[in-house]
């Protein structure tokens, strides 16, 4: 992660140290962290701020967390969705070989 972060900085991309700091600078958040167990915790401030939110797979670590994320978004009338491009992968979209 540190090498990737440095590459982004070298490309002129601003890196902030927290989600609250990010929310001051953006209209939409793409939550791309790989550990779905953290997604509810990370989504809460985004939803509370009324920002549109995309959560990459997995949407959460548990079904209960997924339900809570979308419940919070509905309650706040905030846009929230999750998706994966893997559904277009030949091994997933078509018959297995």
Coordinates of C-alpha atoms in Angstrom, one line a residue:
X1 CA 0.0 0.0 0.0
X2 CA 2.8 2.6 0.8
X3 CA 4.3 2.1 -2.7
X4 CA 0.8 2.5 -4.4
X5 CA 0.2 5.6 -2.3
X6 CA 3.5 7.2 -3.3
X7 CA 2.7 6.5 -7.0
X8 CA -0.7 8.3 -6.6
X9 CA 1.0 11.2 -4.9
X10 CA 3.6 11.4 -7.7
X11 CA 0.7 11.6 -10.2
X12 CA -0.6 14.6 -8.4
X13 CA -3.5 12.9 -6.5
X14 CA -4.2 14.4 -3.1
X15 CA -4.2 11.8 -0.3
X16 CA -6.0 12.6 2.9
X17 CA -5.7 10.7 6.2
X18 CA -9.3 10.1 7.1
X19 CA -12.8 9.7 5.7
X20 CA -14.0 12.9 7.4
X21 CA -11.2 14.8 5.6
X22 CA -12.1 13.2 2.3
X23 CA -15.8 14.2 2.7
X24 CA -14.8 17.9 2.8
X25 CA -13.4 17.5 -0.7
X26 CA -15.7 15.2 -2.7
X27 CA -19.3 14.7 -3.8
X28 CA -19.1 10.9 -4.2
X29 CA -17.1 8.2 -2.4
X30 CA -15.9 5.0 -4.0
X31 CA -15.2 2.7 -1.1
X32 CA -12.6 0.3 -2.4
X33 CA -11.1 -1.3 0.7
X34 CA -10.7 -5.0 0.3
X35 CA -11.8 -6.0 3.8
X36 CA -15.6 -6.0 3.8
X37 CA -15.6 -6.3 7.6
X38 CA -14.7 -2.6 7.8
X39 CA -17.3 -1.3 5.2
X40 CA -20.1 -0.6 7.7
X41 CA -17.8 1.5 9.9
X42 CA -16.4 3.3 6.8
X43 CA -19.8 3.8 5.2
X44 CA -21.4 5.4 8.3
X45 CA -19.8 8.9 8.0
X46 CA -20.2 8.9 4.2
X47 CA -23.9 8.2 4.5
X48 CA -24.3 10.7 7.4
X49 CA -22.7 13.3 5.2
X50 CA -25.3 12.7 2.4
X51 CA -22.6 11.7 -0.1
X52 CA -23.4 9.2 -2.8
X53 CA -21.5 5.9 -2.0
X54 CA -20.3 3.0 -4.1
X55 CA -19.0 0.0 -2.2
X56 CA -16.8 -2.4 -4.1
X57 CA -17.1 -6.1 -3.4
X58 CA -17.6 -7.4 -0.9
X59 CA -20.3 -5.0 0.3
X60 CA -19.7 -6.1 3.8
X61 CA -18.3 -8.9 6.0
X62 CA -21.8 -10.1 7.1
X63 CA -25.3 -10.1 5.9
X64 CA -26.3 -8.1 9.0
X65 CA -23.8 -5.3 8.1
X66 CA -25.0 -5.2 4.5
X67 CA -28.6 -4.8 5.7
X68 CA -27.5 -2.0 8.1
X69 CA -25.5 -0.2 5.4
X70 CA -28.5 -0.1 3.1
X71 CA -30.9 0.7 5.9
X72 CA -28.8 3.7 6.9
X73 CA -28.7 4.9 3.3
X74 CA -32.4 4.6 2.9
X75 CA -33.0 6.4 6.1
X76 CA -30.7 9.2 5.1
X77 CA -32.1 9.2 1.5
X78 CA -28.5 8.8 0.3
X79 CA -27.5 6.9 -2.8
X80 CA -25.6 3.7 -2.1
X81 CA -24.9 0.7 -4.3
X82 CA -22.5 -2.1 -4.8
X83 CA -21.5 -4.1 -7.9
X84 CA -18.7 -6.2 -9.4
X85 CA -17.3 -6.4 -12.9
X86 CA -16.5 -10.1 -12.2
X87 CA -20.0 -11.0 -13.4
X88 CA -18.6 -10.4 -16.9
X89 CA -15.7 -12.7 -16.5
X90 CA -15.9 -15.6 -19.0
X91 CA -15.5 -18.2 -16.2
X92 CA -18.4 -16.7 -14.3
X93 CA -20.7 -15.5 -17.0
X94 CA -20.5 -18.6 -19.1
X95 CA -20.3 -22.3 -18.7
X96 CA -17.3 -23.6 -16.8
X97 CA -14.7 -25.5 -18.9

